[in-house]
Amino acid sequence: MRRPKTAFFDLSCCEGCQLQVVNAGELLLEIVNLVDIVEFREAISETWAGELDVAFVEGSVTDEHAAARLTAIRARAKVLVALGSCATTGGVNGMKNALDLAEVGRIVYGEDRRLFPTAATRALHQVVPVDYTIHGCPIYLPEFLTVLKCILAGLPYTAPDQAVCTECKRIENVCLFDRGVSCLGPVTRAGCNSWCVNNGNICYGCRGLVSNPNEKGMLKVLTAHGVSLEHVVKKMELYNRCRAEVVERGR
Ligand code: SF4
Ligand code: SF4
Ligand code: SF4
């Protein structure tokens, strides 16, 4: 049976999500048995200019060059997958949108800024249609495998839309708020199995906000633990620059 021609591409990002795939260990052997990887700059030197069955695209669209490149990838891919938060929500690149772009260019490139025209950060779906979405910074490998299986089986995949707290409670972690630390789990989309909290860190909201965040519940938790809304909104802006106002509305 012909294995689907599959490629990995990167736009503006740190390439950490591709690294998750490269670091999949023995699972990587299973993956290459399932798909024919024809381009994957972080792993192989071959390139491919023909049609693609599946294109995984990591990173955000942060200039018109990236938008044109993404459009060209979309035109030759039957299935396009947004890989990681930079691609699915704009991720950390979204912070740029809060600043004056000319000023951003001046700070980063100084006198040479005209050589590097920039644009507001966009997630992939704001430029081209996206078939599958894998959130996370970086992606959570078990979810990547689930999505890959869905693609191969021709099934849709819907990312979980409940809060990270639901996973964290199942694992019976002690809530970080009870340890005097604030955490974005109550309003962040699950699907990572509360990965960061399990490993002694807070949830930074990398998977984006749930579609219907319990704003009043979150405010109740903050009030009970003496945490200011401003403090949490600032944390949320790291990954959710465009949607921090959602919590603001709960005031
Ligand atoms: S989502 Fe995070 S880990 Fe993945 S490419 Fe973007 S910054 Fe890197
Ligand atoms: S707030 Fe954070 S630590 Fe507390 S239950 Fe939710 S995810 Fe877990
Ligand atoms: S716990 Fe939060 S920050 Fe960590 S991977 Fe999950 S959604 Fe992202």
PDB file of C-alpha atoms and ligand atoms in Angstrom:
ATOM      1  CA  MET A   1       0.000   0.000   0.000  1.00  0.00           C
ATOM      2  CA  ARG A   2       1.294   3.471  -0.880  1.00  0.00           C
ATOM      3  CA  ARG A   3       2.292   5.440   2.182  1.00  0.00           C
ATOM      4  CA  PRO A   4       0.996   9.041   2.181  1.00  0.00           C
ATOM      5  CA  LYS A   5       3.596  11.557   1.070  1.00  0.00           C
ATOM      6  CA  THR A   6       4.148  13.705   4.143  1.00  0.00           C
ATOM      7  CA  ALA A   7       6.214  16.809   4.795  1.00  0.00           C
ATOM      8  CA  PHE A   8       7.007  19.084   7.727  1.00  0.00           C
ATOM      9  CA  PHE A   9       7.461  22.813   7.184  1.00  0.00           C
ATOM     10  CA  ASP A  10       8.291  25.679   9.527  1.00  0.00           C
ATOM     11  CA  LEU A  11       7.351  29.345   9.459  1.00  0.00           C
ATOM     12  CA  SER A  12       8.205  31.773  12.328  1.00  0.00           C
ATOM     13  CA  CYS A  13       8.884  29.593  15.350  1.00  0.00           C
ATOM     14  CA  CYS A  14      11.554  27.914  17.453  1.00  0.00           C
ATOM     15  CA  GLU A  15      11.032  24.541  15.708  1.00  0.00           C
ATOM     16  CA  GLY A  16      10.460  22.913  19.087  1.00  0.00           C
ATOM     17  CA  CYS A  17       7.323  21.131  17.883  1.00  0.00           C
ATOM     18  CA  GLN A  18       9.181  19.430  15.051  1.00  0.00           C
ATOM     19  CA  LEU A  19      11.821  18.506  17.620  1.00  0.00           C
ATOM     20  CA  GLN A  20       9.148  16.695  19.622  1.00  0.00           C
ATOM     21  CA  VAL A  21       8.498  14.501  16.577  1.00  0.00           C
ATOM     22  CA  VAL A  22      12.219  13.927  15.955  1.00  0.00           C
ATOM     23  CA  ASN A  23      12.606  12.981  19.638  1.00  0.00           C
ATOM     24  CA  ALA A  24       9.753  10.464  19.502  1.00  0.00           C
ATOM     25  CA  GLY A  25      12.277   7.613  19.846  1.00  0.00           C
ATOM     26  CA  GLU A  26      10.944   4.195  18.860  1.00  0.00           C
ATOM     27  CA  LEU A  27       7.629   5.774  17.938  1.00  0.00           C
ATOM     28  CA  LEU A  28       9.407   7.595  15.138  1.00  0.00           C
ATOM     29  CA  LEU A  29      10.098   4.203  13.540  1.00  0.00           C
ATOM     30  CA  GLU A  30       6.380   3.475  13.629  1.00  0.00           C
ATOM     31  CA  ILE A  31       5.635   6.881  12.134  1.00  0.00           C
ATOM     32  CA  VAL A  32       8.018   6.373   9.189  1.00  0.00           C
ATOM     33  CA  ASN A  33       6.408   2.990   8.571  1.00  0.00           C
ATOM     34  CA  LEU A  34       3.035   4.687   8.262  1.00  0.00           C
ATOM     35  CA  VAL A  35       3.961   7.711   6.166  1.00  0.00           C
ATOM     36  CA  ASP A  36       6.532   8.506   3.501  1.00  0.00           C
ATOM     37  CA  ILE A  37       8.376  11.560   4.858  1.00  0.00           C
ATOM     38  CA  VAL A  38       9.559  13.440   1.780  1.00  0.00           C
ATOM     39  CA  GLU A  39      10.627  16.730   3.416  1.00  0.00           C
ATOM     40  CA  PHE A  40      11.482  17.482   7.034  1.00  0.00           C
ATOM     41  CA  ARG A  41      14.343  19.950   7.319  1.00  0.00           C
ATOM     42  CA  GLU A  42      15.053  19.108  10.960  1.00  0.00           C
ATOM     43  CA  ALA A  43      15.451  15.410  10.212  1.00  0.00           C
ATOM     44  CA  ILE A  44      16.391  14.782   6.560  1.00  0.00           C
ATOM     45  CA  SER A  45      18.182  16.702   3.814  1.00  0.00           C
ATOM     46  CA  GLU A  46      15.808  15.755   0.949  1.00  0.00           C
ATOM     47  CA  THR A  47      13.277  18.269  -0.346  1.00  0.00           C
ATOM     48  CA  TRP A  48      10.100  17.694  -2.351  1.00  0.00           C
ATOM     49  CA  ALA A  49       8.358  19.993  -4.804  1.00  0.00           C
ATOM     50  CA  GLY A  50       5.442  17.755  -5.836  1.00  0.00           C
ATOM     51  CA  GLU A  51       1.981  17.072  -4.456  1.00  0.00           C
ATOM     52  CA  LEU A  52       1.605  16.152  -0.793  1.00  0.00           C
ATOM     53  CA  ASP A  53      -0.912  13.981   0.985  1.00  0.00           C
ATOM     54  CA  VAL A  54      -0.178  15.565   4.354  1.00  0.00           C
ATOM     55  CA  ALA A  55       1.646  18.804   5.227  1.00  0.00           C
ATOM     56  CA  PHE A  56       2.448  19.587   8.867  1.00  0.00           C
ATOM     57  CA  VAL A  57       3.137  23.303   9.194  1.00  0.00           C
ATOM     58  CA  GLU A  58       4.737  24.710  12.325  1.00  0.00           C
ATOM     59  CA  GLY A  59       5.084  28.424  13.138  1.00  0.00           C
ATOM     60  CA  SER A  60       3.111  31.615  12.614  1.00  0.00           C
ATOM     61  CA  VAL A  61       2.652  33.846   9.610  1.00  0.00           C
ATOM     62  CA  THR A  62       4.552  37.009  10.543  1.00  0.00           C
ATOM     63  CA  ASP A  63       5.269  38.530   7.129  1.00  0.00           C
ATOM     64  CA  GLU A  64       3.942  38.387   3.576  1.00  0.00           C
ATOM     65  CA  HIS A  65       6.722  36.038   2.475  1.00  0.00           C
ATOM     66  CA  ALA A  66       5.435  33.463   4.989  1.00  0.00           C
ATOM     67  CA  ALA A  67       1.846  34.014   3.816  1.00  0.00           C
ATOM     68  CA  ALA A  68       2.876  33.302   0.206  1.00  0.00           C
ATOM     69  CA  ARG A  69       4.856  30.235   1.259  1.00  0.00           C
ATOM     70  CA  LEU A  70       1.917  28.881   3.276  1.00  0.00           C
ATOM     71  CA  THR A  71      -0.483  29.486   0.393  1.00  0.00           C
ATOM     72  CA  ALA A  72       1.821  27.527  -1.934  1.00  0.00           C
ATOM     73  CA  ILE A  73       2.046  24.633   0.555  1.00  0.00           C
ATOM     74  CA  ARG A  74      -1.748  24.625   0.892  1.00  0.00           C
ATOM     75  CA  ALA A  75      -2.154  24.455  -2.885  1.00  0.00           C
ATOM     76  CA  ARG A  76      -0.226  21.191  -3.140  1.00  0.00           C
ATOM     77  CA  ALA A  77      -1.351  19.475   0.106  1.00  0.00           C
ATOM     78  CA  LYS A  78      -4.518  17.375   0.387  1.00  0.00           C
ATOM     79  CA  VAL A  79      -4.412  17.703   4.174  1.00  0.00           C
ATOM     80  CA  LEU A  80      -2.860  20.633   6.042  1.00  0.00           C
ATOM     81  CA  VAL A  81      -2.128  20.356   9.766  1.00  0.00           C
ATOM     82  CA  ALA A  82      -1.345  23.319  12.034  1.00  0.00           C
ATOM     83  CA  LEU A  83       1.412  22.026  14.314  1.00  0.00           C
ATOM     84  CA  GLY A  84       1.846  23.727  17.684  1.00  0.00           C
ATOM     85  CA  SER A  85       0.636  26.953  19.253  1.00  0.00           C
ATOM     86  CA  CYS A  86       2.564  29.269  16.919  1.00  0.00           C
ATOM     87  CA  ALA A  87       0.545  27.760  14.072  1.00  0.00           C
ATOM     88  CA  THR A  88      -2.802  27.250  15.827  1.00  0.00           C
ATOM     89  CA  THR A  89      -3.193  30.526  17.749  1.00  0.00           C
ATOM     90  CA  GLY A  90      -0.175  32.668  16.856  1.00  0.00           C
ATOM     91  CA  GLY A  91       1.412  31.557  20.145  1.00  0.00           C
ATOM     92  CA  VAL A  92       4.236  33.646  21.587  1.00  0.00           C
ATOM     93  CA  ASN A  93       4.597  35.441  18.242  1.00  0.00           C
ATOM     94  CA  GLY A  94       1.223  37.047  18.949  1.00  0.00           C
ATOM     95  CA  MET A  95       2.868  39.313  21.527  1.00  0.00           C
ATOM     96  CA  LYS A  96       4.156  41.368  18.611  1.00  0.00           C
ATOM     97  CA  ASN A  97       0.599  42.419  17.781  1.00  0.00           C
ATOM     98  CA  ALA A  98       0.416  44.505  20.944  1.00  0.00           C
ATOM     99  CA  LEU A  99       3.271  46.705  19.723  1.00  0.00           C
ATOM    100  CA  ASP A 100       3.791  49.231  16.972  1.00  0.00           C
ATOM    101  CA  LEU A 101       5.241  47.198  14.071  1.00  0.00           C
ATOM    102  CA  ALA A 102       7.552  50.000  12.919  1.00  0.00           C
ATOM    103  CA  GLU A 103       8.950  50.177  16.444  1.00  0.00           C
ATOM    104  CA  VAL A 104       9.377  46.373  16.506  1.00  0.00           C
ATOM    105  CA  GLY A 105      11.367  46.597  13.246  1.00  0.00           C
ATOM    106  CA  ARG A 106      13.520  49.399  14.646  1.00  0.00           C
ATOM    107  CA  ILE A 107      14.304  47.535  17.881  1.00  0.00           C
ATOM    108  CA  VAL A 108      15.185  44.263  16.146  1.00  0.00           C
ATOM    109  CA  TYR A 109      16.846  45.399  12.915  1.00  0.00           C
ATOM    110  CA  GLY A 110      17.799  49.043  13.542  1.00  0.00           C
ATOM    111  CA  GLU A 111      18.851  50.825  10.349  1.00  0.00           C
ATOM    112  CA  ASP A 112      18.385  47.626   8.291  1.00  0.00           C
ATOM    113  CA  ARG A 113      14.679  47.295   9.122  1.00  0.00           C
ATOM    114  CA  ARG A 114      13.610  48.173   5.556  1.00  0.00           C
ATOM    115  CA  LEU A 115      15.230  44.919   4.424  1.00  0.00           C
ATOM    116  CA  PHE A 116      12.983  42.918   6.756  1.00  0.00           C
ATOM    117  CA  PRO A 117       9.364  44.025   6.279  1.00  0.00           C
ATOM    118  CA  THR A 118       7.137  42.607   8.982  1.00  0.00           C
ATOM    119  CA  ALA A 119       3.390  42.166   9.470  1.00  0.00           C
ATOM    120  CA  ALA A 120       0.983  41.407  12.303  1.00  0.00           C
ATOM    121  CA  THR A 121       1.190  37.789  13.475  1.00  0.00           C
ATOM    122  CA  ARG A 122      -1.466  35.427  12.137  1.00  0.00           C
ATOM    123  CA  ALA A 123      -2.266  31.811  12.911  1.00  0.00           C
ATOM    124  CA  LEU A 124      -2.415  29.509   9.863  1.00  0.00           C
ATOM    125  CA  HIS A 125      -6.228  29.380   9.718  1.00  0.00           C
ATOM    126  CA  GLN A 126      -6.259  33.179   9.361  1.00  0.00           C
ATOM    127  CA  VAL A 127      -4.487  32.772   6.013  1.00  0.00           C
ATOM    128  CA  VAL A 128      -5.523  29.403   4.535  1.00  0.00           C
ATOM    129  CA  PRO A 129      -8.017  26.632   5.418  1.00  0.00           C
ATOM    130  CA  VAL A 130      -6.600  24.193   8.003  1.00  0.00           C
ATOM    131  CA  ASP A 131      -7.801  20.584   8.236  1.00  0.00           C
ATOM    132  CA  TYR A 132      -6.333  19.499  11.590  1.00  0.00           C
ATOM    133  CA  THR A 133      -5.112  21.426  14.617  1.00  0.00           C
ATOM    134  CA  ILE A 134      -2.555  20.277  17.188  1.00  0.00           C
ATOM    135  CA  HIS A 135      -2.194  22.832  19.985  1.00  0.00           C
ATOM    136  CA  GLY A 136       0.643  23.137  22.470  1.00  0.00           C
ATOM    137  CA  CYS A 137       4.026  24.746  22.988  1.00  0.00           C
ATOM    138  CA  PRO A 138       5.430  22.333  22.268  1.00  0.00           C
ATOM    139  CA  ILE A 139       2.934  19.770  20.972  1.00  0.00           C
ATOM    140  CA  TYR A 140       2.095  16.844  23.259  1.00  0.00           C
ATOM    141  CA  LEU A 141       3.337  13.766  21.435  1.00  0.00           C
ATOM    142  CA  PRO A 142       0.425  11.440  22.375  1.00  0.00           C
ATOM    143  CA  GLU A 143      -1.966  13.976  20.830  1.00  0.00           C
ATOM    144  CA  PHE A 144       0.204  14.206  17.704  1.00  0.00           C
ATOM    145  CA  LEU A 145      -0.077  10.423  17.306  1.00  0.00           C
ATOM    146  CA  THR A 146      -3.842  10.518  17.829  1.00  0.00           C
ATOM    147  CA  VAL A 147      -4.185  13.169  15.127  1.00  0.00           C
ATOM    148  CA  LEU A 148      -1.905  11.239  12.773  1.00  0.00           C
ATOM    149  CA  LYS A 149      -4.083   8.132  13.204  1.00  0.00           C
ATOM    150  CA  CYS A 150      -7.208  10.198  12.484  1.00  0.00           C
ATOM    151  CA  ILE A 151      -5.625  11.597   9.317  1.00  0.00           C
ATOM    152  CA  LEU A 152      -4.639   8.128   8.112  1.00  0.00           C
ATOM    153  CA  ALA A 153      -8.109   6.782   8.866  1.00  0.00           C
ATOM    154  CA  GLY A 154      -9.803   9.762   7.220  1.00  0.00           C
ATOM    155  CA  LEU A 155     -11.469  10.736  10.496  1.00  0.00           C
ATOM    156  CA  PRO A 156     -11.877  14.250  11.909  1.00  0.00           C
ATOM    157  CA  TYR A 157     -10.134  15.251  15.134  1.00  0.00           C
ATOM    158  CA  THR A 158     -11.530  17.748  17.591  1.00  0.00           C
ATOM    159  CA  ALA A 159      -9.214  19.051  20.288  1.00  0.00           C
ATOM    160  CA  PRO A 160     -10.633  18.799  23.829  1.00  0.00           C
ATOM    161  CA  ASP A 161     -12.500  21.917  24.860  1.00  0.00           C
ATOM    162  CA  GLN A 162     -12.566  21.571  28.625  1.00  0.00           C
ATOM    163  CA  ALA A 163     -10.104  23.132  31.083  1.00  0.00           C
ATOM    164  CA  VAL A 164      -6.669  21.683  31.942  1.00  0.00           C
ATOM    165  CA  CYS A 165      -7.937  21.491  35.546  1.00  0.00           C
ATOM    166  CA  THR A 166     -10.127  18.515  34.557  1.00  0.00           C
ATOM    167  CA  GLU A 167      -7.014  16.516  33.639  1.00  0.00           C
ATOM    168  CA  CYS A 168      -5.033  17.837  36.594  1.00  0.00           C
ATOM    169  CA  LYS A 169      -7.768  16.802  39.064  1.00  0.00           C
ATOM    170  CA  ARG A 170      -7.950  13.304  37.547  1.00  0.00           C
ATOM    171  CA  ILE A 171      -4.219  12.908  38.176  1.00  0.00           C
ATOM    172  CA  GLU A 172      -4.795  14.164  41.744  1.00  0.00           C
ATOM    173  CA  ASN A 173      -2.140  16.872  41.642  1.00  0.00           C
ATOM    174  CA  VAL A 174      -2.228  19.283  44.575  1.00  0.00           C
ATOM    175  CA  CYS A 175      -3.619  22.509  43.111  1.00  0.00           C
ATOM    176  CA  LEU A 176      -0.922  25.134  42.686  1.00  0.00           C
ATOM    177  CA  PHE A 177      -3.253  27.851  43.969  1.00  0.00           C
ATOM    178  CA  ASP A 178      -3.203  25.983  47.301  1.00  0.00           C
ATOM    179  CA  ARG A 179       0.579  26.256  47.194  1.00  0.00           C
ATOM    180  CA  GLY A 180       0.467  30.009  46.694  1.00  0.00           C
ATOM    181  CA  VAL A 181       1.194  29.895  42.945  1.00  0.00           C
ATOM    182  CA  SER A 182      -1.170  31.091  40.207  1.00  0.00           C
ATOM    183  CA  CYS A 183      -1.918  28.802  37.279  1.00  0.00           C
ATOM    184  CA  LEU A 184      -3.883  29.249  34.034  1.00  0.00           C
ATOM    185  CA  GLY A 185      -5.335  25.723  34.055  1.00  0.00           C
ATOM    186  CA  PRO A 186      -8.903  26.858  34.872  1.00  0.00           C
ATOM    187  CA  VAL A 187      -9.307  28.649  31.521  1.00  0.00           C
ATOM    188  CA  THR A 188      -6.856  26.757  29.285  1.00  0.00           C
ATOM    189  CA  ARG A 189      -7.868  24.107  26.767  1.00  0.00           C
ATOM    190  CA  ALA A 190      -7.021  20.561  27.905  1.00  0.00           C
ATOM    191  CA  GLY A 191      -5.406  17.822  25.817  1.00  0.00           C
ATOM    192  CA  CYS A 192      -1.873  17.832  27.237  1.00  0.00           C
ATOM    193  CA  ASN A 193      -2.821  15.729  30.283  1.00  0.00           C
ATOM    194  CA  SER A 194      -1.812  18.716  32.511  1.00  0.00           C
ATOM    195  CA  TRP A 195       1.746  18.061  31.363  1.00  0.00           C
ATOM    196  CA  CYS A 196       3.406  21.094  33.009  1.00  0.00           C
ATOM    197  CA  VAL A 197       1.660  20.796  36.369  1.00  0.00           C
ATOM    198  CA  ASN A 198       2.531  17.082  36.557  1.00  0.00           C
ATOM    199  CA  ASN A 199       6.163  18.124  36.175  1.00  0.00           C
ATOM    200  CA  GLY A 200       6.181  20.817  38.847  1.00  0.00           C
ATOM    201  CA  ASN A 201       5.414  23.829  36.656  1.00  0.00           C
ATOM    202  CA  ILE A 202       2.366  26.041  36.229  1.00  0.00           C
ATOM    203  CA  CYS A 203       0.062  25.961  33.226  1.00  0.00           C
ATOM    204  CA  TYR A 204       1.006  28.949  31.050  1.00  0.00           C
ATOM    205  CA  GLY A 205      -2.024  28.639  28.810  1.00  0.00           C
ATOM    206  CA  CYS A 206      -0.091  27.444  25.770  1.00  0.00           C
ATOM    207  CA  ARG A 207      -3.018  25.528  24.265  1.00  0.00           C
ATOM    208  CA  GLY A 208      -5.178  28.637  24.173  1.00  0.00           C
ATOM    209  CA  LEU A 209      -8.386  29.420  25.980  1.00  0.00           C
ATOM    210  CA  VAL A 210     -11.327  27.048  26.144  1.00  0.00           C
ATOM    211  CA  SER A 211     -14.093  28.327  23.893  1.00  0.00           C
ATOM    212  CA  ASN A 212     -16.364  29.128  26.825  1.00  0.00           C
ATOM    213  CA  PRO A 213     -14.110  30.006  29.766  1.00  0.00           C
ATOM    214  CA  ASN A 214     -15.707  30.105  33.197  1.00  0.00           C
ATOM    215  CA  GLU A 215     -14.692  33.688  33.823  1.00  0.00           C
ATOM    216  CA  LYS A 216     -16.657  34.084  37.041  1.00  0.00           C
ATOM    217  CA  GLY A 217     -15.273  30.790  38.413  1.00  0.00           C
ATOM    218  CA  MET A 218     -11.732  31.906  37.606  1.00  0.00           C
ATOM    219  CA  LEU A 219     -12.300  35.232  39.329  1.00  0.00           C
ATOM    220  CA  LYS A 220     -13.642  33.416  42.385  1.00  0.00           C
ATOM    221  CA  VAL A 221     -10.473  31.307  42.565  1.00  0.00           C
ATOM    222  CA  LEU A 222      -8.293  34.408  42.180  1.00  0.00           C
ATOM    223  CA  THR A 223     -10.169  36.296  44.874  1.00  0.00           C
ATOM    224  CA  ALA A 224     -10.045  33.337  47.281  1.00  0.00           C
ATOM    225  CA  HIS A 225      -6.272  33.118  46.861  1.00  0.00           C
ATOM    226  CA  GLY A 226      -5.529  36.838  46.866  1.00  0.00           C
ATOM    227  CA  VAL A 227      -4.256  36.897  43.277  1.00  0.00           C
ATOM    228  CA  SER A 228      -4.957  40.025  41.237  1.00  0.00           C
ATOM    229  CA  LEU A 229      -6.683  39.779  37.863  1.00  0.00           C
ATOM    230  CA  GLU A 230      -3.954  41.975  36.335  1.00  0.00           C
ATOM    231  CA  HIS A 231      -1.290  39.452  37.349  1.00  0.00           C
ATOM    232  CA  VAL A 232      -3.135  36.605  35.622  1.00  0.00           C
ATOM    233  CA  VAL A 233      -4.027  38.638  32.525  1.00  0.00           C
ATOM    234  CA  LYS A 234      -0.334  39.460  32.099  1.00  0.00           C
ATOM    235  CA  LYS A 235       0.500  35.752  32.228  1.00  0.00           C
ATOM    236  CA  MET A 236      -2.235  34.984  29.721  1.00  0.00           C
ATOM    237  CA  GLU A 237      -0.858  37.497  27.273  1.00  0.00           C
ATOM    238  CA  LEU A 238       2.160  35.284  26.676  1.00  0.00           C
ATOM    239  CA  TYR A 239       0.038  32.931  24.540  1.00  0.00           C
ATOM    240  CA  ASN A 240      -3.365  34.576  24.348  1.00  0.00           C
ATOM    241  CA  ARG A 241      -2.614  38.126  23.407  1.00  0.00           C
ATOM    242  CA  CYS A 242      -5.751  38.461  21.339  1.00  0.00           C
ATOM    243  CA  ARG A 243      -8.112  36.942  23.844  1.00  0.00           C
ATOM    244  CA  ALA A 244      -6.988  38.235  27.225  1.00  0.00           C
ATOM    245  CA  GLU A 245     -10.067  40.478  27.155  1.00  0.00           C
ATOM    246  CA  VAL A 246     -12.210  37.400  27.751  1.00  0.00           C
ATOM    247  CA  VAL A 247     -11.206  37.333  31.405  1.00  0.00           C
ATOM    248  CA  GLU A 248     -11.404  41.112  31.508  1.00  0.00           C
ATOM    249  CA  ARG A 249     -15.152  40.823  30.729  1.00  0.00           C
ATOM    250  CA  GLY A 250     -15.691  38.782  33.900  1.00  0.00           C
ATOM    251  CA  ARG A 251     -14.860  41.743  36.141  1.00  0.00           C
TER     252      ARG A 251
HETATM  253  S1  SF4 B   1       4.609  26.242  19.557  1.00  0.00           S
HETATM  254 FE1  SF4 B   1       6.294  26.611  21.013  1.00  0.00          FE
HETATM  255  S2  SF4 B   1       7.671  24.852  20.772  1.00  0.00           S
HETATM  256 FE2  SF4 B   1       6.306  24.902  18.965  1.00  0.00          FE
HETATM  257  S3  SF4 B   1       7.434  26.066  17.461  1.00  0.00           S
HETATM  258 FE3  SF4 B   1       6.122  27.544  18.536  1.00  0.00          FE
HETATM  259  S4  SF4 B   1       7.432  28.363  20.184  1.00  0.00           S
HETATM  260 FE4  SF4 B   1       8.408  26.501  19.432  1.00  0.00          FE
HETATM  261  S1  SF4 B   2      -5.405  25.550  38.665  1.00  0.00           S
HETATM  262 FE1  SF4 B   2      -3.610  24.498  37.800  1.00  0.00          FE
HETATM  263  S2  SF4 B   2      -2.816  23.262  39.482  1.00  0.00           S
HETATM  264 FE2  SF4 B   2      -4.913  23.858  40.041  1.00  0.00          FE
HETATM  265  S3  SF4 B   2      -6.199  22.153  39.338  1.00  0.00           S
HETATM  266 FE3  SF4 B   2      -6.135  23.671  37.689  1.00  0.00          FE
HETATM  267  S4  SF4 B   2      -4.458  23.010  36.375  1.00  0.00           S
HETATM  268 FE4  SF4 B   2      -4.205  21.972  38.317  1.00  0.00          FE
HETATM  269  S1  SF4 B   3      -0.203  22.441  31.193  1.00  0.00           S
HETATM  270 FE1  SF4 B   3      -0.777  24.362  30.189  1.00  0.00          FE
HETATM  271  S2  SF4 B   3       1.158  25.283  29.503  1.00  0.00           S
HETATM  272 FE2  SF4 B   3       1.545  23.109  29.965  1.00  0.00          FE
HETATM  273  S3  SF4 B   3       1.288  22.033  28.011  1.00  0.00           S
HETATM  274 FE3  SF4 B   3      -0.691  21.972  29.059  1.00  0.00          FE
HETATM  275  S4  SF4 B   3      -1.801  23.767  28.287  1.00  0.00           S
HETATM  276 FE4  SF4 B   3       0.369  24.071  27.809  1.00  0.00          FE
END
